Amino acid sequence: MATLKDVAKFAGVSIATASQALNGKSVNEKTRQRVLECADMLHYVPNKGGQSLITGKSNTILLVIINSAKHANLIRENTFFYSYIMGVLSEAQQHNYNFHLEVKNWEDPDLLDFFRVKCRDKSSDGMIILPQYIKNYDFLQYFEDFPYVILNPCLEDPKINYVSVEHSYGGYIVADLFIKKGYKNIGVIHGPDDHYDAECRRNGFINQLLKNNIIIPQSAQYYSDFTIKSGYTGTRKILLKHPEIEAIFCCNDFVAAGAMQYITESGLKIPDDIAIVGYDNIDIAKAITPALTTIDARLEEVGGVLARILFRQILDNESSIHSFIRPELIKRKSI
Amino acid sequence: MATLKDVAKFAGVSIATASQALNGKSVNEKTRQRVLECADMLHYVPNKGGQSLITGKSNTILLVIINSAKHANLIRENTFFYSYIMGVLSEAQQHNYNFHLEVKNWEDPDLLDFFRVKCRDKSSDGMIILPQYIKNYDFLQYFEDFPYVILNPCLEDPKINYVSVEHSYGGYIVADLFIKKGYKNIGVIHGPDDHYDAECRRNGFINQLLKNNIIIPQSAQYYSDFTIKSGYTGTRKILLKHPEIEAIFCCNDFVAAGAMQYITESGLKIPDDIAIVGYDNIDIAKAITPALTTIDARLEEVGGVLARILFRQILDNESSIHSFIRPELIKRKSI
DNA sequence: TATTAAATCTAAAACGTTTTAGATAATTTC
DNA sequence: GAAATTATCTAAAACGTTTTAGATTTAATA
């Protein structure tokens, strides 16, 4: 495999000149052409390791998804991560950066070590962290000057870099929609109680109802694990006890799909008998019948924003960057 | 940031000894302990660039999805890629390898160059290629000894490394199922005509029907672009002309979802009035009502197999590896 | 033409590892 | 106790770049 040395020798110049010619530094135009020709002829491609060693840059960004082992399937089955990934990836490609992906568990005994290493081994220039099921942020101790950004951290410390999707606002929108529609008998299927984003949705939703003097009894609330199945069983549980229910807010679109399966099987009509609202707006929301009214968590956009914030740190040396994104209602046919 | 030199100095040994101590080579156990302690104390982490430069390895594998610009949304919206990704990623992590992802288009003017560079810049040790909408395999010219594996190449050249999912068999299964159920009036919504996998399904399906003297008129066949929408319009087009149709084979689960939307809206019952079979077995298949009978393309498993074949090249220096995977029927409620 | 300024090039250092061949020290063997 | 063996260590080279400071050549000025 040809190296810069070979190219230089072939072109009859020094290594330094060859390097400069290839990197657009000032050299005589005639020699530049000669070097470029030789590089081409020898199929020269710069060695990334060599470049990285001297520049200290890898031209790579790293996306880390941290999951809870208790909910292992969340990552594999919940394709909304795919949207984040595409958002980040496309931004990375626009910056001519490589994209590196890792999935870790909070329970991994080497989790802290993972971060320690990744912040120091120069394999990436910055890190985007998607923490599911918050445990703690001990790992931040290793970051020092290493660029990073966290999605929806549960502590909004002004010093850390983060993007916050205002899920409590998302919950608020749904509550407001229910109120406007005049629903009084309402059910809700929450996310897992240790899932921060789900907690925000829950609070936004419940509080707005409270303000309008609507209280949902505990027996009309169910804590799901975000899966279709738990949406199904949750809905059954609620409806058996509360046949009067007119509308159900589901913490995500999978749960909504499960809810709709149960409701349809029971011979009830959506939205006439029971209205359903989901959350996230993943592809499933468009696929099911009737098409699901849901809250668009703007997943791909969030991925892009995360990446851009990271690049502001990497390229412009900014710090303490925060960004807030409001989810929005997507009206379809289920309410 | 501490380097090996620092660790060595601190421990009072040479750089060589420090390196050997850290890499489990034979050194006196007492000095090893000393070196490890110092490394720890200084927060030492080996620099990847330096390592890669000398070893020629990056401990990284690269997954490249090649799409057609004409069908740009396929990648972003069709989350079955997510399953491939998870399959590859988890295998990579088990080998302690990093995972890089790229999405390219056949139309990218720099596509060839991309491969030329990636095969030579030492940023990865091998490449998995998922070509959608086959154009050609010119890029293989750059691979020489660079480890790679292709999913479903349209040319099954014994010299190249590939995994072949027998989609024609998948098509065959569905045809057989329809025949066993006694359906005579059958509709089919194909994938795009320039999509190789879709072509295989089509042929397997059509041929098996032919063998049983069933011919589907052109007006009961529709070429979709794999989206929900085209499933919807395709189904409408077919059913308006052929109200007698009893079953429809959809080229993927999105299309099946669209088909089901139209059918349900028309007041028809699935599967009583019309049976539907999808393809892929992505999450949507479980989410829609009734749950979709479909062909499991074993996406995550395929990702794992691809990665393992790549590692056989990287680690064991094997070559010309082929693997064949049979899709299988998943019976649910739509037939 | 001599002097100065600008353009062009290069030698050498540096980045942080791993590995090899050999030096030194410790241990075993007879 | 000397010779042979083994264990332990190190100096130096190598990997392939980029960058810096200065050397050389060329062009511009007076």
Short mmCIF file of N, CA, C and O in Angstrom, two decimals, chain A residues 1 40 42-50 52-53 60 65 75-79 81-82 85-86 89 93 97-104 116-123 144 228 254 257-258 260-261 264-265 282-284 286-289 291 300 333, chain B residues 1 40 42-50 52-53 65 75-79 81-82 85-86 89 93 97-104 116-123 144 228 254 257-258 260-261 264-265 282-284 286-289 291 300 333:
data_model
loop_
_atom_site.label_atom_id
_atom_site.label_comp_id
_atom_site.label_asym_id
_atom_site.label_seq_id
_atom_site.Cartn_x
_atom_site.Cartn_y
_atom_site.Cartn_z
N MET A 1 0.85 -1.21 0.00
CA MET A 1 0.00 0.00 0.00
C MET A 1 0.88 1.26 0.00
O MET A 1 1.78 1.40 0.83
N ASP A 40 -2.48 9.68 -7.41
CA ASP A 40 -3.51 8.96 -8.14
C ASP A 40 -2.97 7.65 -8.68
O ASP A 40 -3.56 6.58 -8.50
N LEU A 42 -0.50 5.91 -7.81
CA LEU A 42 -0.12 4.91 -6.80
C LEU A 42 -1.31 4.51 -5.91
O LEU A 42 -1.15 3.79 -4.94
N HIS A 43 -2.50 5.01 -6.25
CA HIS A 43 -3.70 4.74 -5.44
C HIS A 43 -3.48 5.16 -3.99
O HIS A 43 -3.86 4.46 -3.07
N TYR A 44 -2.83 6.29 -3.84
CA TYR A 44 -2.51 6.73 -2.48
C TYR A 44 -3.76 7.18 -1.73
O TYR A 44 -4.58 7.94 -2.25
N VAL A 45 -3.89 6.72 -0.50
CA VAL A 45 -4.93 7.18 0.41
C VAL A 45 -4.27 7.40 1.76
O VAL A 45 -3.57 6.52 2.26
N PRO A 46 -4.46 8.57 2.36
CA PRO A 46 -3.80 8.84 3.64
C PRO A 46 -4.25 7.86 4.72
O PRO A 46 -5.44 7.54 4.80
N ASN A 47 -3.34 7.42 5.50
CA ASN A 47 -3.62 6.52 6.61
C ASN A 47 -4.24 7.29 7.78
O ASN A 47 -3.66 8.25 8.29
N LYS A 48 -5.43 6.84 8.17
CA LYS A 48 -6.16 7.56 9.21
C LYS A 48 -5.42 7.56 10.55
O LYS A 48 -5.47 8.54 11.29
N GLY A 49 -4.79 6.44 10.84
CA GLY A 49 -4.06 6.36 12.11
C GLY A 49 -2.96 7.40 12.17
O GLY A 49 -2.80 8.10 13.17
N GLY A 50 -2.22 7.49 11.10
CA GLY A 50 -1.13 8.46 11.04
C GLY A 50 -1.66 9.88 11.19
O GLY A 50 -1.14 10.68 11.98
N SER A 52 -4.50 10.84 12.48
CA SER A 52 -5.09 11.05 13.80
C SER A 52 -4.02 11.26 14.85
O SER A 52 -4.15 12.08 15.75
N LEU A 53 -2.95 10.50 14.69
CA LEU A 53 -1.88 10.60 15.68
C LEU A 53 -1.33 12.02 15.75
O LEU A 53 -1.14 12.57 16.83
N THR A 60 -14.48 11.56 13.74
CA THR A 60 -15.53 10.59 14.05
C THR A 60 -16.34 11.10 15.22
O THR A 60 -15.78 11.65 16.16
N ILE A 65 -26.06 4.87 23.14
CA ILE A 65 -27.39 4.67 23.72
C ILE A 65 -27.20 3.87 25.00
O ILE A 65 -26.57 2.81 24.97
N ILE A 75 -34.38 -1.43 23.21
CA ILE A 75 -33.50 -0.98 22.15
C ILE A 75 -33.71 -1.77 20.87
O ILE A 75 -33.85 -1.21 19.79
N ARG A 76 -33.76 -3.07 21.00
CA ARG A 76 -33.84 -3.89 19.81
C ARG A 76 -35.16 -3.77 19.10
O ARG A 76 -35.24 -3.90 17.89
N GLU A 77 -36.21 -3.55 19.87
CA GLU A 77 -37.52 -3.58 19.24
C GLU A 77 -38.10 -2.20 19.00
O GLU A 77 -38.98 -2.05 18.18
N ASN A 78 -37.62 -1.23 19.73
CA ASN A 78 -38.21 0.08 19.58
C ASN A 78 -37.43 0.88 18.56
O ASN A 78 -36.38 1.45 18.84
N THR A 79 -38.00 0.92 17.37
CA THR A 79 -37.25 1.49 16.26
C THR A 79 -37.17 3.00 16.29
O THR A 79 -36.69 3.60 15.36
N PHE A 81 -35.25 4.61 17.97
CA PHE A 81 -33.83 4.93 17.98
C PHE A 81 -33.28 5.09 16.57
O PHE A 81 -32.34 5.84 16.34
N TYR A 82 -33.89 4.35 15.67
CA TYR A 82 -33.45 4.44 14.29
C TYR A 82 -33.55 5.87 13.76
O TYR A 82 -32.67 6.35 13.04
N ILE A 85 -30.75 7.89 15.10
CA ILE A 85 -29.52 7.50 14.40
C ILE A 85 -29.43 8.17 13.05
O ILE A 85 -28.40 8.75 12.69
N MET A 86 -30.53 8.12 12.30
CA MET A 86 -30.50 8.73 10.97
C MET A 86 -30.28 10.24 11.06
O MET A 86 -29.58 10.82 10.24
N LEU A 89 -26.59 10.67 11.94
CA LEU A 89 -25.75 10.22 10.84
C LEU A 89 -25.73 11.21 9.69
O LEU A 89 -24.68 11.54 9.16
N GLN A 93 -22.50 13.09 8.21
CA GLN A 93 -22.03 12.97 6.82
C GLN A 93 -21.88 14.33 6.17
O GLN A 93 -20.97 14.56 5.38
N TYR A 97 -17.86 13.64 8.62
CA TYR A 97 -17.39 12.91 9.79
C TYR A 97 -17.88 11.47 9.74
O TYR A 97 -18.95 11.17 9.19
N ASN A 98 -17.13 10.59 10.33
CA ASN A 98 -17.57 9.22 10.47
C ASN A 98 -18.53 9.11 11.64
O ASN A 98 -18.53 9.95 12.55
N PHE A 99 -19.31 8.06 11.60
CA PHE A 99 -20.34 7.86 12.61
C PHE A 99 -20.13 6.51 13.29
O PHE A 99 -20.06 5.47 12.65
N HIS A 100 -20.04 6.56 14.59
CA HIS A 100 -19.71 5.38 15.38
C HIS A 100 -20.82 5.19 16.40
O HIS A 100 -21.22 6.15 17.04
N LEU A 101 -21.33 3.96 16.49
CA LEU A 101 -22.49 3.70 17.35
C LEU A 101 -22.16 2.67 18.42
O LEU A 101 -21.49 1.67 18.15
N GLU A 102 -22.66 2.90 19.64
CA GLU A 102 -22.51 1.92 20.72
C GLU A 102 -23.82 1.83 21.50
O GLU A 102 -24.50 2.84 21.69
N VAL A 103 -24.13 0.65 21.96
CA VAL A 103 -25.27 0.46 22.85
C VAL A 103 -24.75 -0.15 24.15
O VAL A 103 -24.08 -1.18 24.12
N LYS A 104 -25.02 0.50 25.25
CA LYS A 104 -24.55 0.01 26.55
C LYS A 104 -25.72 -0.13 27.52
O LYS A 104 -26.78 0.43 27.29
N ARG A 116 -14.60 6.41 30.38
CA ARG A 116 -13.24 6.86 30.66
C ARG A 116 -12.36 6.65 29.43
O ARG A 116 -11.66 7.56 28.98
N VAL A 117 -12.47 5.47 28.87
CA VAL A 117 -11.65 5.13 27.71
C VAL A 117 -12.04 5.96 26.49
O VAL A 117 -11.19 6.55 25.83
N LYS A 118 -13.33 6.01 26.21
CA LYS A 118 -13.78 6.68 25.00
C LYS A 118 -13.45 8.17 25.00
O LYS A 118 -13.35 8.80 23.96
N CYS A 119 -13.36 8.74 26.19
CA CYS A 119 -13.03 10.16 26.26
C CYS A 119 -11.54 10.41 26.06
O CYS A 119 -11.11 11.55 25.91
N ARG A 120 -10.75 9.35 26.08
CA ARG A 120 -9.31 9.56 26.07
C ARG A 120 -8.58 8.86 24.96
O ARG A 120 -7.43 9.18 24.68
N ASP A 121 -9.21 7.88 24.32
CA ASP A 121 -8.44 7.08 23.36
C ASP A 121 -8.37 7.69 21.98
O ASP A 121 -7.81 7.11 21.06
N LYS A 122 -9.00 8.86 21.81
CA LYS A 122 -8.94 9.59 20.55
C LYS A 122 -9.58 8.84 19.39
O LYS A 122 -9.25 9.09 18.23
N SER A 123 -10.48 7.91 19.71
CA SER A 123 -11.15 7.22 18.62
C SER A 123 -12.34 8.03 18.11
O SER A 123 -12.89 7.76 17.07
N GLU A 144 -14.26 16.15 31.26
CA GLU A 144 -13.38 17.32 31.26
C GLU A 144 -13.61 18.18 30.03
O GLU A 144 -14.64 18.82 29.90
N ILE A 228 -46.05 -3.32 22.87
CA ILE A 228 -47.39 -3.56 22.34
C ILE A 228 -48.20 -4.39 23.34
O ILE A 228 -49.34 -4.06 23.69
N PHE A 254 -46.23 2.23 20.37
CA PHE A 254 -46.35 0.78 20.52
C PHE A 254 -47.51 0.45 21.46
O PHE A 254 -48.36 -0.39 21.15
N ALA A 257 -50.69 0.98 19.85
CA ALA A 257 -51.04 -0.11 18.93
C ALA A 257 -51.65 -1.27 19.72
O ALA A 257 -52.66 -1.86 19.30
N GLY A 258 -51.05 -1.60 20.85
CA GLY A 258 -51.58 -2.67 21.69
C GLY A 258 -52.97 -2.33 22.19
O GLY A 258 -53.88 -3.18 22.20
N MET A 260 -55.13 -0.39 20.79
CA MET A 260 -56.07 -0.48 19.69
C MET A 260 -56.42 -1.93 19.36
O MET A 260 -57.55 -2.24 18.98
N GLN A 261 -55.45 -2.81 19.50
CA GLN A 261 -55.74 -4.22 19.26
C GLN A 261 -56.79 -4.72 20.23
O GLN A 261 -57.76 -5.37 19.83
N THR A 264 -60.24 -3.03 19.45
CA THR A 264 -60.87 -3.58 18.25
C THR A 264 -61.40 -4.99 18.50
O THR A 264 -62.51 -5.33 18.08
N GLU A 265 -60.59 -5.78 19.18
CA GLU A 265 -61.02 -7.14 19.49
C GLU A 265 -62.28 -7.16 20.35
O GLU A 265 -63.09 -8.08 20.25
N ILE A 282 -43.78 7.39 15.46
CA ILE A 282 -42.92 6.51 14.65
C ILE A 282 -43.75 5.93 13.52
O ILE A 282 -44.94 6.20 13.42
N ASP A 283 -43.14 5.15 12.67
CA ASP A 283 -43.82 4.66 11.47
C ASP A 283 -45.10 3.91 11.78
O ASP A 283 -46.07 3.95 11.01
N ILE A 284 -45.11 3.24 12.91
CA ILE A 284 -46.30 2.49 13.29
C ILE A 284 -47.55 3.36 13.32
O ILE A 284 -48.64 2.92 12.96
N LYS A 286 -48.48 5.63 11.47
CA LYS A 286 -49.09 5.77 10.15
C LYS A 286 -49.61 4.44 9.63
O LYS A 286 -50.46 4.39 8.76
N ALA A 287 -49.04 3.36 10.19
CA ALA A 287 -49.34 2.04 9.62
C ALA A 287 -50.63 1.44 10.15
O ALA A 287 -51.28 0.66 9.46
N ILE A 288 -50.98 1.77 11.37
CA ILE A 288 -52.14 1.10 11.95
C ILE A 288 -53.44 1.74 11.49
O ILE A 288 -53.45 2.84 10.96
N THR A 289 -54.52 1.00 11.69
CA THR A 289 -55.84 1.46 11.26
C THR A 289 -56.75 1.56 12.48
O THR A 289 -56.87 0.57 13.21
N ALA A 291 -55.37 5.40 11.43
CA ALA A 291 -54.08 6.05 11.64
C ALA A 291 -54.10 6.80 12.98
O ALA A 291 -55.11 7.39 13.35
N GLU A 300 -36.00 12.54 14.39
CA GLU A 300 -34.88 12.74 13.47
C GLU A 300 -34.30 14.14 13.63
O GLU A 300 -33.09 14.33 13.64
N LYS A 333 -56.50 9.86 12.76
CA LYS A 333 -57.90 9.41 12.80
C LYS A 333 -58.34 8.76 14.10
O LYS A 333 -59.44 8.25 14.18
N MET B 1 -2.76 14.92 28.74
CA MET B 1 -3.19 13.51 28.70
C MET B 1 -1.97 12.59 28.76
O MET B 1 -1.02 12.75 28.00
N ASP B 40 -2.97 3.51 36.03
CA ASP B 40 -4.21 3.85 36.68
C ASP B 40 -4.16 5.26 37.25
O ASP B 40 -5.05 6.08 37.02
N LEU B 42 -2.33 7.70 36.49
CA LEU B 42 -2.22 8.77 35.50
C LEU B 42 -3.41 8.78 34.54
O LEU B 42 -3.43 9.53 33.57
N HIS B 43 -4.40 7.91 34.81
CA HIS B 43 -5.55 7.81 33.90
C HIS B 43 -5.11 7.49 32.49
O HIS B 43 -5.64 8.04 31.52
N TYR B 44 -4.12 6.62 32.39
CA TYR B 44 -3.60 6.33 31.06
C TYR B 44 -4.59 5.50 30.24
O TYR B 44 -5.16 4.52 30.71
N VAL B 45 -4.79 5.90 29.00
CA VAL B 45 -5.56 5.13 28.02
C VAL B 45 -4.78 5.13 26.72
O VAL B 45 -4.37 6.21 26.26
N PRO B 46 -4.55 3.98 26.13
CA PRO B 46 -3.76 3.95 24.90
C PRO B 46 -4.42 4.74 23.78
O PRO B 46 -5.64 4.69 23.61
N ASN B 47 -3.62 5.44 23.06
CA ASN B 47 -4.09 6.23 21.92
C ASN B 47 -4.36 5.31 20.72
O ASN B 47 -3.47 4.60 20.27
N LYS B 48 -5.61 5.37 20.23
CA LYS B 48 -6.01 4.46 19.14
C LYS B 48 -5.22 4.71 17.87
O LYS B 48 -4.90 3.78 17.13
N GLY B 49 -4.95 5.97 17.60
CA GLY B 49 -4.19 6.30 16.39
C GLY B 49 -2.82 5.66 16.41
O GLY B 49 -2.39 5.06 15.43
N GLY B 50 -2.17 5.80 17.54
CA GLY B 50 -0.85 5.21 17.68
C GLY B 50 -0.88 3.70 17.52
O GLY B 50 -0.08 3.12 16.79
N SER B 52 -3.18 1.89 16.04
CA SER B 52 -3.59 1.51 14.69
C SER B 52 -2.43 1.68 13.71
O SER B 52 -2.23 0.88 12.80
N LEU B 53 -1.68 2.73 13.93
CA LEU B 53 -0.56 3.00 13.03
C LEU B 53 0.42 1.83 13.00
O LEU B 53 0.85 1.38 11.95
N ILE B 65 -24.77 0.97 3.88
CA ILE B 65 -26.04 0.76 3.21
C ILE B 65 -26.02 1.60 1.94
O ILE B 65 -25.76 2.80 1.99
N ILE B 75 -34.61 4.36 3.18
CA ILE B 75 -33.71 4.19 4.30
C ILE B 75 -34.25 4.86 5.55
O ILE B 75 -34.27 4.29 6.63
N ARG B 76 -34.69 6.08 5.40
CA ARG B 76 -35.09 6.82 6.58
C ARG B 76 -36.36 6.29 7.21
O ARG B 76 -36.54 6.37 8.41
N GLU B 77 -37.24 5.77 6.39
CA GLU B 77 -38.53 5.39 6.92
C GLU B 77 -38.68 3.90 7.14
O GLU B 77 -39.51 3.46 7.91
N ASN B 78 -37.87 3.12 6.46
CA ASN B 78 -38.04 1.69 6.59
C ASN B 78 -37.10 1.16 7.65
O ASN B 78 -35.91 0.96 7.45
N THR B 79 -37.70 0.94 8.79
CA THR B 79 -36.89 0.63 9.95
C THR B 79 -36.34 -0.79 9.95
O THR B 79 -35.75 -1.20 10.93
N PHE B 81 -33.90 -1.69 8.41
CA PHE B 81 -32.45 -1.54 8.48
C PHE B 81 -31.98 -1.55 9.93
O PHE B 81 -30.87 -1.96 10.23
N TYR B 82 -32.86 -1.05 10.79
CA TYR B 82 -32.50 -1.01 12.20
C TYR B 82 -32.18 -2.41 12.73
O TYR B 82 -31.25 -2.59 13.52
N ILE B 85 -28.81 -3.45 11.61
CA ILE B 85 -27.82 -2.70 12.38
C ILE B 85 -27.61 -3.32 13.74
O ILE B 85 -26.49 -3.56 14.18
N MET B 86 -28.72 -3.63 14.42
CA MET B 86 -28.60 -4.21 15.76
C MET B 86 -27.91 -5.58 15.69
O MET B 86 -27.12 -5.93 16.57
N LEU B 89 -24.22 -4.82 15.06
CA LEU B 89 -23.63 -4.15 16.21
C LEU B 89 -23.38 -5.12 17.36
O LEU B 89 -22.32 -5.11 17.98
N GLN B 93 -19.84 -5.92 19.09
CA GLN B 93 -19.53 -5.68 20.49
C GLN B 93 -19.02 -6.93 21.17
O GLN B 93 -18.13 -6.87 22.02
N TYR B 97 -15.23 -5.00 18.98
CA TYR B 97 -14.93 -4.15 17.84
C TYR B 97 -15.84 -2.94 17.85
O TYR B 97 -16.98 -3.00 18.32
N ASN B 98 -15.36 -1.86 17.29
CA ASN B 98 -16.20 -0.69 17.10
C ASN B 98 -17.05 -0.87 15.85
O ASN B 98 -16.72 -1.64 14.97
N PHE B 99 -18.11 -0.09 15.82
CA PHE B 99 -19.07 -0.22 14.72
C PHE B 99 -19.27 1.14 14.05
O PHE B 99 -19.66 2.10 14.71
N HIS B 100 -18.99 1.19 12.77
CA HIS B 100 -19.21 2.42 12.01
C HIS B 100 -20.32 2.21 10.99
O HIS B 100 -20.45 1.12 10.42
N LEU B 101 -21.09 3.25 10.77
CA LEU B 101 -22.22 3.14 9.84
C LEU B 101 -22.15 4.24 8.78
O LEU B 101 -21.85 5.39 9.10
N GLU B 102 -22.43 3.87 7.54
CA GLU B 102 -22.51 4.86 6.47
C GLU B 102 -23.72 4.55 5.60
O GLU B 102 -24.04 3.38 5.38
N VAL B 103 -24.37 5.59 5.13
CA VAL B 103 -25.43 5.42 4.15
C VAL B 103 -25.04 6.18 2.89
O VAL B 103 -24.73 7.37 2.95
N LYS B 104 -25.01 5.48 1.77
CA LYS B 104 -24.62 6.13 0.51
C LYS B 104 -25.71 5.91 -0.53
O LYS B 104 -26.57 5.04 -0.37
N ARG B 116 -12.94 3.17 -2.56
CA ARG B 116 -11.49 3.17 -2.74
C ARG B 116 -10.80 3.63 -1.45
O ARG B 116 -9.88 2.98 -0.94
N VAL B 117 -11.32 4.73 -0.91
CA VAL B 117 -10.71 5.28 0.30
C VAL B 117 -10.91 4.36 1.50
O VAL B 117 -9.97 4.05 2.23
N LYS B 118 -12.14 3.89 1.68
CA LYS B 118 -12.43 3.11 2.88
C LYS B 118 -11.67 1.79 2.90
O LYS B 118 -11.44 1.22 3.97
N CYS B 119 -11.31 1.29 1.74
CA CYS B 119 -10.55 0.04 1.71
C CYS B 119 -9.08 0.27 2.01
O CYS B 119 -8.32 -0.68 2.18
N ARG B 120 -8.65 1.53 2.02
CA ARG B 120 -7.23 1.77 2.13
C ARG B 120 -6.83 2.66 3.29
O ARG B 120 -5.66 2.73 3.64
N ASP B 121 -7.77 3.38 3.88
CA ASP B 121 -7.36 4.37 4.87
C ASP B 121 -7.21 3.78 6.28
O ASP B 121 -6.91 4.50 7.22
N LYS B 122 -7.43 2.49 6.38
CA LYS B 122 -7.22 1.79 7.66
C LYS B 122 -8.15 2.28 8.76
O LYS B 122 -7.84 2.15 9.94
N SER B 123 -9.26 2.89 8.39
CA SER B 123 -10.19 3.32 9.42
C SER B 123 -11.10 2.17 9.84
O SER B 123 -11.78 2.25 10.86
N GLU B 144 -9.53 -5.99 -3.33
CA GLU B 144 -8.32 -6.82 -3.25
C GLU B 144 -8.35 -7.71 -2.02
O GLU B 144 -9.13 -8.65 -1.96
N ILE B 228 -46.29 2.59 2.78
CA ILE B 228 -47.67 2.39 3.21
C ILE B 228 -48.62 2.95 2.16
O ILE B 228 -49.58 2.30 1.74
N PHE B 254 -44.89 -2.78 5.32
CA PHE B 254 -45.46 -1.45 5.14
C PHE B 254 -46.59 -1.48 4.13
O PHE B 254 -47.67 -0.94 4.36
N ALA B 257 -49.57 -2.98 5.52
CA ALA B 257 -50.30 -2.06 6.40
C ALA B 257 -51.17 -1.13 5.57
O ALA B 257 -52.34 -0.89 5.91
N GLY B 258 -50.63 -0.63 4.49
CA GLY B 258 -51.41 0.24 3.60
C GLY B 258 -52.59 -0.51 3.02
O GLY B 258 -53.71 0.03 2.94
N MET B 260 -54.13 -3.02 4.28
CA MET B 260 -55.13 -3.25 5.32
C MET B 260 -55.92 -1.98 5.61
O MET B 260 -57.11 -2.04 5.92
N GLN B 261 -55.25 -0.85 5.53
CA GLN B 261 -55.98 0.41 5.74
C GLN B 261 -57.08 0.57 4.70
O GLN B 261 -58.22 0.87 5.02
N THR B 264 -59.91 -2.10 5.25
CA THR B 264 -60.73 -1.79 6.41
C THR B 264 -61.65 -0.61 6.11
O THR B 264 -62.84 -0.63 6.43
N GLU B 265 -61.09 0.40 5.49
CA GLU B 265 -61.90 1.57 5.14
C GLU B 265 -63.04 1.20 4.21
O GLU B 265 -64.10 1.83 4.22
N ILE B 282 -41.31 -6.99 10.42
CA ILE B 282 -40.83 -5.90 11.26
C ILE B 282 -41.87 -5.62 12.33
O ILE B 282 -42.93 -6.25 12.34
N ASP B 283 -41.58 -4.70 13.22
CA ASP B 283 -42.46 -4.47 14.36
C ASP B 283 -43.90 -4.15 13.96
O ASP B 283 -44.84 -4.50 14.66
N ILE B 284 -44.04 -3.51 12.83
CA ILE B 284 -45.37 -3.14 12.36
C ILE B 284 -46.29 -4.35 12.26
O ILE B 284 -47.48 -4.27 12.55
N LYS B 286 -46.59 -6.83 14.07
CA LYS B 286 -47.22 -7.17 15.35
C LYS B 286 -48.16 -6.07 15.81
O LYS B 286 -49.04 -6.30 16.64
N ALA B 287 -47.93 -4.85 15.30
CA ALA B 287 -48.65 -3.70 15.83
C ALA B 287 -50.02 -3.52 15.20
O ALA B 287 -50.93 -2.99 15.83
N ILE B 288 -50.16 -3.93 13.96
CA ILE B 288 -51.43 -3.65 13.29
C ILE B 288 -52.50 -4.66 13.67
O ILE B 288 -52.20 -5.71 14.22
N THR B 289 -53.74 -4.27 13.40
CA THR B 289 -54.88 -5.12 13.75
C THR B 289 -55.63 -5.48 12.47
O THR B 289 -56.00 -4.58 11.74
N ALA B 291 -53.20 -8.72 13.65
CA ALA B 291 -51.76 -8.95 13.53
C ALA B 291 -51.47 -9.65 12.21
O ALA B 291 -52.21 -10.51 11.76
N GLU B 300 -32.39 -9.51 12.01
CA GLU B 300 -31.33 -9.36 13.01
C GLU B 300 -30.34 -10.51 12.89
O GLU B 300 -29.13 -10.31 12.97
N LYS B 333 -52.81 -13.30 12.29
CA LYS B 333 -54.27 -13.31 12.15
C LYS B 333 -54.81 -12.81 10.80
O LYS B 333 -56.00 -12.65 10.64
#
